[in-house]
GROMACS .gro file of C-alpha atoms in nm:
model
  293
    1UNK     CA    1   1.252  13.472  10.715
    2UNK     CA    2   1.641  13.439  10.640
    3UNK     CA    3   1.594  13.596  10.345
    4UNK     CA    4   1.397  13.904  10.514
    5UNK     CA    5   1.687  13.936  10.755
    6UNK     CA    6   1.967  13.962  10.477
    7UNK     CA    7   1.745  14.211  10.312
    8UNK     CA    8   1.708  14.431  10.574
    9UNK     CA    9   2.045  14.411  10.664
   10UNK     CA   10   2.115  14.453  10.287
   11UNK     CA   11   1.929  14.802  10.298
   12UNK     CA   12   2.151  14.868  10.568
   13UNK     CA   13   2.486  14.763  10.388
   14UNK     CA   14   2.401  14.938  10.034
   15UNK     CA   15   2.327  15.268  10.224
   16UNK     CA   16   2.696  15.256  10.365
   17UNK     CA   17   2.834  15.171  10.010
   18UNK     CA   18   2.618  15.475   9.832
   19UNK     CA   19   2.874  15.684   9.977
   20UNK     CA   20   3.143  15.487   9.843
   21UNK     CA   21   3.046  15.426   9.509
   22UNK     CA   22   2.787  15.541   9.196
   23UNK     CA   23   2.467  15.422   9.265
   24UNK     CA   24   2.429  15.274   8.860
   25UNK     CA   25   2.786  15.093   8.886
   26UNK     CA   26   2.719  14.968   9.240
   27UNK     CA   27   2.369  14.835   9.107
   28UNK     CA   28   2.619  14.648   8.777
   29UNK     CA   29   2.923  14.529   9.021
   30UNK     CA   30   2.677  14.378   9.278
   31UNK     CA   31   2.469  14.178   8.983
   32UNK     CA   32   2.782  14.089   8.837
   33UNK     CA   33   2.942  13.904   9.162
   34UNK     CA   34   2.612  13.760   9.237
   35UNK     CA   35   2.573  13.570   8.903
   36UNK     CA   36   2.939  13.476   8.932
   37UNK     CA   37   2.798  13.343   9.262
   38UNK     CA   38   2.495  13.119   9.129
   39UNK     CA   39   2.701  13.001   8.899
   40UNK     CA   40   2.951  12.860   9.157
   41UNK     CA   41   2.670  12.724   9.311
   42UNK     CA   42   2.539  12.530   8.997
   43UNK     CA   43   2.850  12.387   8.899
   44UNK     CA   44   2.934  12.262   9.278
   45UNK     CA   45   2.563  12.082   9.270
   46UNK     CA   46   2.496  11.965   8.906
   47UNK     CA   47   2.817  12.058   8.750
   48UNK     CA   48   2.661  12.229   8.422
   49UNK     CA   49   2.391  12.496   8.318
   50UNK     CA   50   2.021  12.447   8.240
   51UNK     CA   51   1.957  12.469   7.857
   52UNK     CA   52   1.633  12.650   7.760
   53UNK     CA   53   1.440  12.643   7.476
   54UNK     CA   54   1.330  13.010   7.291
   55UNK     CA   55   0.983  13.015   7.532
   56UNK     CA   56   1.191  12.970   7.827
   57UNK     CA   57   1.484  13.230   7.730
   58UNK     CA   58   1.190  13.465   7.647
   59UNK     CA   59   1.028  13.418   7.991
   60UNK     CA   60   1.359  13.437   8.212
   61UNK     CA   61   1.486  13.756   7.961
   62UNK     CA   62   1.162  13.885   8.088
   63UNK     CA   63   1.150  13.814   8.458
   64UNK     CA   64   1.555  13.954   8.454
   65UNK     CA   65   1.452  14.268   8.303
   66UNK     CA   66   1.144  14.332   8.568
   67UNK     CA   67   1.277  14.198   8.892
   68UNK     CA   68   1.685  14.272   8.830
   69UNK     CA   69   1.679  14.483   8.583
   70UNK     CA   70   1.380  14.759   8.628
   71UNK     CA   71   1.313  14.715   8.989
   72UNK     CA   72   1.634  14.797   9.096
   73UNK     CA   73   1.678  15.115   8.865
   74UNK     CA   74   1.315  15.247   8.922
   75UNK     CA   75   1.349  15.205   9.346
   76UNK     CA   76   1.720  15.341   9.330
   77UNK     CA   77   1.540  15.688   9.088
   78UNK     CA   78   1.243  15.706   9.328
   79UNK     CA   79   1.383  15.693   9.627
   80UNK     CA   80   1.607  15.981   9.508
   81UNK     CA   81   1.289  16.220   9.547
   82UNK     CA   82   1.060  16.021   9.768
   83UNK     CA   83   1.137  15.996  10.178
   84UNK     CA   84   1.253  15.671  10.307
   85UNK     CA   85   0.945  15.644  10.518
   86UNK     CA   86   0.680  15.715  10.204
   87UNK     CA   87   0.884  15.480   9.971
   88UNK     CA   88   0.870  15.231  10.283
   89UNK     CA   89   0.520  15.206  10.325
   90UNK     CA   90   0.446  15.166   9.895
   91UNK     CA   91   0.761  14.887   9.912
   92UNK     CA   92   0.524  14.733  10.205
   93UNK     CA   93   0.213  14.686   9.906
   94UNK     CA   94   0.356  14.402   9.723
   95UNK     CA   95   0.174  14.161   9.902
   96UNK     CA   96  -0.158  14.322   9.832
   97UNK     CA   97  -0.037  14.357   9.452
   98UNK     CA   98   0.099  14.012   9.477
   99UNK     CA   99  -0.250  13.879   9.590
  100UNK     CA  100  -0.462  14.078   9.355
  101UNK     CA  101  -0.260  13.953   9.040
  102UNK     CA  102  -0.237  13.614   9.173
  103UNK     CA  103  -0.606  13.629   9.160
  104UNK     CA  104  -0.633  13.767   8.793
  105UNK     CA  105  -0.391  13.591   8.626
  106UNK     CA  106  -0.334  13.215   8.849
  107UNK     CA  107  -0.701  13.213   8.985
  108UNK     CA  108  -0.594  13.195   9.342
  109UNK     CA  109  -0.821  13.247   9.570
  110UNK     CA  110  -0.891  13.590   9.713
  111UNK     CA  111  -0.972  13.495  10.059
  112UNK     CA  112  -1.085  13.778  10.304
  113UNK     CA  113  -0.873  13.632  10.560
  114UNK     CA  114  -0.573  13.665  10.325
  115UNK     CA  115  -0.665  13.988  10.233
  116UNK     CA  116  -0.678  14.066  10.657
  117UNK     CA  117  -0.359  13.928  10.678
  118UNK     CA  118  -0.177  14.170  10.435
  119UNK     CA  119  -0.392  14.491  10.576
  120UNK     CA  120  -0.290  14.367  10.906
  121UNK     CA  121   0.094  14.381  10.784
  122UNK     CA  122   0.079  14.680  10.637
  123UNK     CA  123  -0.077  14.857  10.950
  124UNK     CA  124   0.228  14.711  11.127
  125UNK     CA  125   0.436  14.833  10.895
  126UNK     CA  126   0.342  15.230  10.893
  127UNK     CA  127   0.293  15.167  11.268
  128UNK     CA  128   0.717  15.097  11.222
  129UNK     CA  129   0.756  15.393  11.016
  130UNK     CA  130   0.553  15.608  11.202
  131UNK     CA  131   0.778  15.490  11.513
  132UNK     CA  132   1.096  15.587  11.311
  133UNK     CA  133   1.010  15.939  11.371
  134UNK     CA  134   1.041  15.989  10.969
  135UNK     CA  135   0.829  16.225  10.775
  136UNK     CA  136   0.555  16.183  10.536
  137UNK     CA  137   0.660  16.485  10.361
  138UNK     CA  138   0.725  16.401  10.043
  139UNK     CA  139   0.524  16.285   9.698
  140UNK     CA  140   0.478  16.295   9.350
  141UNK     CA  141   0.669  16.166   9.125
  142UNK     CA  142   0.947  16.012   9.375
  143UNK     CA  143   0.627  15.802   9.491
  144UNK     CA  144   0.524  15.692   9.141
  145UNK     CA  145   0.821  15.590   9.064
  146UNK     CA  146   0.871  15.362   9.393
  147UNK     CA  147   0.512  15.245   9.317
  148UNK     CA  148   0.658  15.163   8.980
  149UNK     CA  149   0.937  14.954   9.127
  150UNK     CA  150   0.704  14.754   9.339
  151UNK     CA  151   0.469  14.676   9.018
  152UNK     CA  152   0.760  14.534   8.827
  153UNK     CA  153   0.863  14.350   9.135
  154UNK     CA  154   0.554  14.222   9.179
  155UNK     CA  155   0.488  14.108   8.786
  156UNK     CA  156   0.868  13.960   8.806
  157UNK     CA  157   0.704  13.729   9.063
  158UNK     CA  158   0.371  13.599   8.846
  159UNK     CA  159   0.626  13.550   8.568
  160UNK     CA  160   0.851  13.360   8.814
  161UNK     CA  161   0.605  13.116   8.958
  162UNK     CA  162   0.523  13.088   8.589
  163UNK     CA  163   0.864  12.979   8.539
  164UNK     CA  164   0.882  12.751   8.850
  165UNK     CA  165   0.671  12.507   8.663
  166UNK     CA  166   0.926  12.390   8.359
  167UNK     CA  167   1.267  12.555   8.590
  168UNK     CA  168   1.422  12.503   8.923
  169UNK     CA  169   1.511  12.811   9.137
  170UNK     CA  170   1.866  12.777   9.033
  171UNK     CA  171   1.864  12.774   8.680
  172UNK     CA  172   1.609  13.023   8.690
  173UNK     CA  173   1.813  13.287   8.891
  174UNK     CA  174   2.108  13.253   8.694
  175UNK     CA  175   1.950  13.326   8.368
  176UNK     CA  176   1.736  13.641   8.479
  177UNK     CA  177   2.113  13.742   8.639
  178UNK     CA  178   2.231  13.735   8.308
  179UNK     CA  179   1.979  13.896   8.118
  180UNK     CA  180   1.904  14.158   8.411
  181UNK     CA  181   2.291  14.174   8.481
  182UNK     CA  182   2.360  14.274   8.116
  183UNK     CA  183   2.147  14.597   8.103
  184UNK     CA  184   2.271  14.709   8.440
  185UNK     CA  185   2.600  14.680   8.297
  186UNK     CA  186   2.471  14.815   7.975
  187UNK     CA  187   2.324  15.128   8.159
  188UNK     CA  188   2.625  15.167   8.423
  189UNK     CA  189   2.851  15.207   8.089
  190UNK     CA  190   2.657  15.471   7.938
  191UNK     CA  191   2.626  15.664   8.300
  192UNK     CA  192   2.897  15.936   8.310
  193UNK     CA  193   2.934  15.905   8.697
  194UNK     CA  194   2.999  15.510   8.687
  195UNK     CA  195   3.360  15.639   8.563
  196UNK     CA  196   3.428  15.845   8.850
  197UNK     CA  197   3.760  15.767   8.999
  198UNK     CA  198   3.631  15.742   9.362
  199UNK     CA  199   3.379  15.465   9.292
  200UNK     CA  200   3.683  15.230   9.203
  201UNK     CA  201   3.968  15.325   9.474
  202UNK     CA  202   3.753  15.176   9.795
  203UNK     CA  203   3.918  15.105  10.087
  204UNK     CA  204   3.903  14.722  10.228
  205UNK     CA  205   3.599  14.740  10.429
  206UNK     CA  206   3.358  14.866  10.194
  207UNK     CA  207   3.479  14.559   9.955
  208UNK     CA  208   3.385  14.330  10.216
  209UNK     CA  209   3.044  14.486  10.228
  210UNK     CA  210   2.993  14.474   9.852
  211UNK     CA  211   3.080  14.157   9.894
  212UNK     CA  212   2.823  14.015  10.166
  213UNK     CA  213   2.543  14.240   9.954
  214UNK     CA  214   2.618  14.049   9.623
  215UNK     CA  215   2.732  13.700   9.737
  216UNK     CA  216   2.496  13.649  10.032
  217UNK     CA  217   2.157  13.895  10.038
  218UNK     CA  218   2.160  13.883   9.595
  219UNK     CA  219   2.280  13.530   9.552
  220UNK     CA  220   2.230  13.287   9.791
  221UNK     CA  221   1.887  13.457   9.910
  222UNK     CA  222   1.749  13.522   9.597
  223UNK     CA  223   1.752  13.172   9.509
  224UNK     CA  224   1.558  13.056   9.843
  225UNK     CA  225   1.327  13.348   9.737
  226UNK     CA  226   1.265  13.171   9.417
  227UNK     CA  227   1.196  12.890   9.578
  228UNK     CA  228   0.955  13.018   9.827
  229UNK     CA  229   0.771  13.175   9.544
  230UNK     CA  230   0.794  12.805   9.351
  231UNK     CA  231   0.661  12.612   9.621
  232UNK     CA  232   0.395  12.860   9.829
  233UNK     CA  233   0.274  13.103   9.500
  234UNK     CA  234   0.391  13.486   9.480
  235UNK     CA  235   0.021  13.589   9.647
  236UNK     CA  236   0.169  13.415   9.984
  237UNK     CA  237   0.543  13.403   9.961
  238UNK     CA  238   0.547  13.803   9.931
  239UNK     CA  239   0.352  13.811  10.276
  240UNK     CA  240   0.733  13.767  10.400
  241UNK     CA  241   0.812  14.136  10.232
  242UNK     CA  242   0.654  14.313  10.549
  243UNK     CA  243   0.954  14.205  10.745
  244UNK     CA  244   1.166  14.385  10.525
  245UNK     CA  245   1.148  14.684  10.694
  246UNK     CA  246   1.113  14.547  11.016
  247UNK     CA  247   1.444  14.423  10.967
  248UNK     CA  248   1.563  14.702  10.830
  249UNK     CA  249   1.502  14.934  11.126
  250UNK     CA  250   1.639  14.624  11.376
  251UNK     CA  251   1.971  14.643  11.171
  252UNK     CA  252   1.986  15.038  11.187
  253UNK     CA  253   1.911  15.101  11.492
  254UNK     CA  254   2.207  14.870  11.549
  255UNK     CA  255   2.442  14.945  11.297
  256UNK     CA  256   2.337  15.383  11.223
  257UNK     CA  257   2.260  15.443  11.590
  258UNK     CA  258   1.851  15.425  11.562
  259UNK     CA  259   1.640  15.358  11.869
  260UNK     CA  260   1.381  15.057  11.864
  261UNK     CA  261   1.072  15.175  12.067
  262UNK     CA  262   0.713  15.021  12.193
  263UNK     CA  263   0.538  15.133  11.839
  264UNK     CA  264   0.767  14.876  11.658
  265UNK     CA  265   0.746  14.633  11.863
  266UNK     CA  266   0.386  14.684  11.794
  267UNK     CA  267   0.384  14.706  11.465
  268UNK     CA  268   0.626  14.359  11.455
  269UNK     CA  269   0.315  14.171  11.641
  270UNK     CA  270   0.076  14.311  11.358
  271UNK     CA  271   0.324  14.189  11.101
  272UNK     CA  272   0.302  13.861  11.262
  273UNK     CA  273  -0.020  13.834  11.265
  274UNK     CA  274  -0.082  13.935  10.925
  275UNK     CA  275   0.193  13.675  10.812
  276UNK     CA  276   0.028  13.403  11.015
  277UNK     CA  277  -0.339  13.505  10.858
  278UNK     CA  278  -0.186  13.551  10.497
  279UNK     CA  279  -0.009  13.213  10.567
  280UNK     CA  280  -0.313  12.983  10.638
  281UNK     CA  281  -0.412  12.706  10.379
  282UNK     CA  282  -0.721  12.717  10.222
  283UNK     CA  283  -0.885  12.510   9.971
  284UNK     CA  284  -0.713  12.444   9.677
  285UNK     CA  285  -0.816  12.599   9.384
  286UNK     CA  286  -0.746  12.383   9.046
  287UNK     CA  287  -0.549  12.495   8.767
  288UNK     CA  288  -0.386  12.432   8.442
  289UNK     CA  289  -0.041  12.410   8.367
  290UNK     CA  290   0.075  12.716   8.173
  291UNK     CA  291  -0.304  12.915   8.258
  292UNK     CA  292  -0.163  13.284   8.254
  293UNK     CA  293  -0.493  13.491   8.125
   0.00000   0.00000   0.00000
């Protein structure tokens, strides 16, 4: 849930910066300081960094590219031509996703009560938007391309809690940083507008901002994410993703001056609900180290 909150408030804090800086060097800067963070944190725990053999570097090259790397650059493009509140409610189908793949490629269990629990959060979360007073005006391609971001998301966590069986969140985080950190930096350098004098003459505050959105919401929560999805599977740990917007409207309607009225608190208790549902054990189902079908 911690992670939910910095998220939302993350949405929050990289809207402010937008107008400070260009979206593809923002998207480099922020990777940057947040694998400068990990590896702080890896060298104040164990002192040195994981060593991988070529099947490992291929998987984590792979799982920085979808979830750092692609996710961020299709939701950032989609969102350019899709409304917040249409690019809110595809962002809220990753658990769906999340269980449906689970179920192809890990042979979890497709439980109708799990499947009730991630309709139920994704009622609660239109019943948010639909609250916001935003409109469902715009689709096409802005919407595929959201969709798009979600997918890779989504496959970034099957390849993840593929990973979590040889890797521990933190080594895991720090190599997809590196590999997903390079090609944002890669593609910030060949974007024209990353040069723009503006984007590098900030004022103090926005710094600090940057700052909290790499450090704390990309660094520190990323690697409790990766654990989450390590110990509970992606199909349950991305149940959590329906708070994100919950969140997200709590911190703007403190923060950007947006009123919180009866429909979200409504759709919060479906979200709850369809956490709680999504969240309850069922019978294991056995499986094979290294089974991806």
């Amino acid at each position: 849930m911690f992670v939910m909150a910095t998220w939302g408030l993350n949405i929050v804090s990289i809207k402010y910066l937008t107008q400070h800086m260009d979206i593809q060097a923002l998207a480099a800067v922020r990777i940057v300081i947040a694998f400068i963070t990990v590896t702080l944190i890896i060298k104040a725990r164990r002192g040195r960094i994981p060593k991988l053999g070529r099947v490992q570097l291929g998987w984590v090259a792979l799982a920085g590219f979808l979830v750092v790397y692609a996710h961020q650059v299709a939701l950032v493009s989609g969102l350019r031509f899709s409304s917040a509140a249409n690019g809110t409610l595809i962002m809220a189908t990753s658990p769906l996703l999340s269980a449906l793949l689970a179920a192809l490629f890990y042979r979890e269990k497709l439980t109708l009560v799990r499947i009730s629990g991630a309709l139920l959060g994704l009622l609660g979360v239109g019943m948010v938007v639909a609250g916001s007073g935003a409109q469902f005006g715009l689709t096409g391609w802005g919407d595929a391309i959201v969709f798009v971001a979600v997918l890779v998301f989504v496959f970034g966590g099957l390849v993840i809690q593929r990973m979590s069986r040889s890797m521990d969140p933190l080594g895991m985080l720090w190599y997809m940083y590196l590999a997903g950190g390079l090609m944002l930096v890669v593609h910030a350098a060949i974007t024209p507008s990353s040069y723009q004098t503006d984007t590098w003459q900030m004022t103090g505050w926005p710094w600090i901002v940057l700052l909290f959105s790499a450090v704390i919401a990309s660094g520190v929560s990323n690697i409790i994410w990766n654990a989450g999805i390590a110990r509970l599977g992606i199909s349950r740990a991305a149940l959590f993703v329906n708070w994100l917007p919950i969140f997200g409207l709590l911190f703007a309607s403190l923060f950007l001056d947006e009123h919180v009225t009866l429909t979200h608190v409504m759709g919060l208790a479906c979200v709850l609900g369809g956490t709680y549902l999504g969240l309850r054990r069922s019978a294991p189902v056995a499986s094979q180290p290294g089974d991806v079908r």
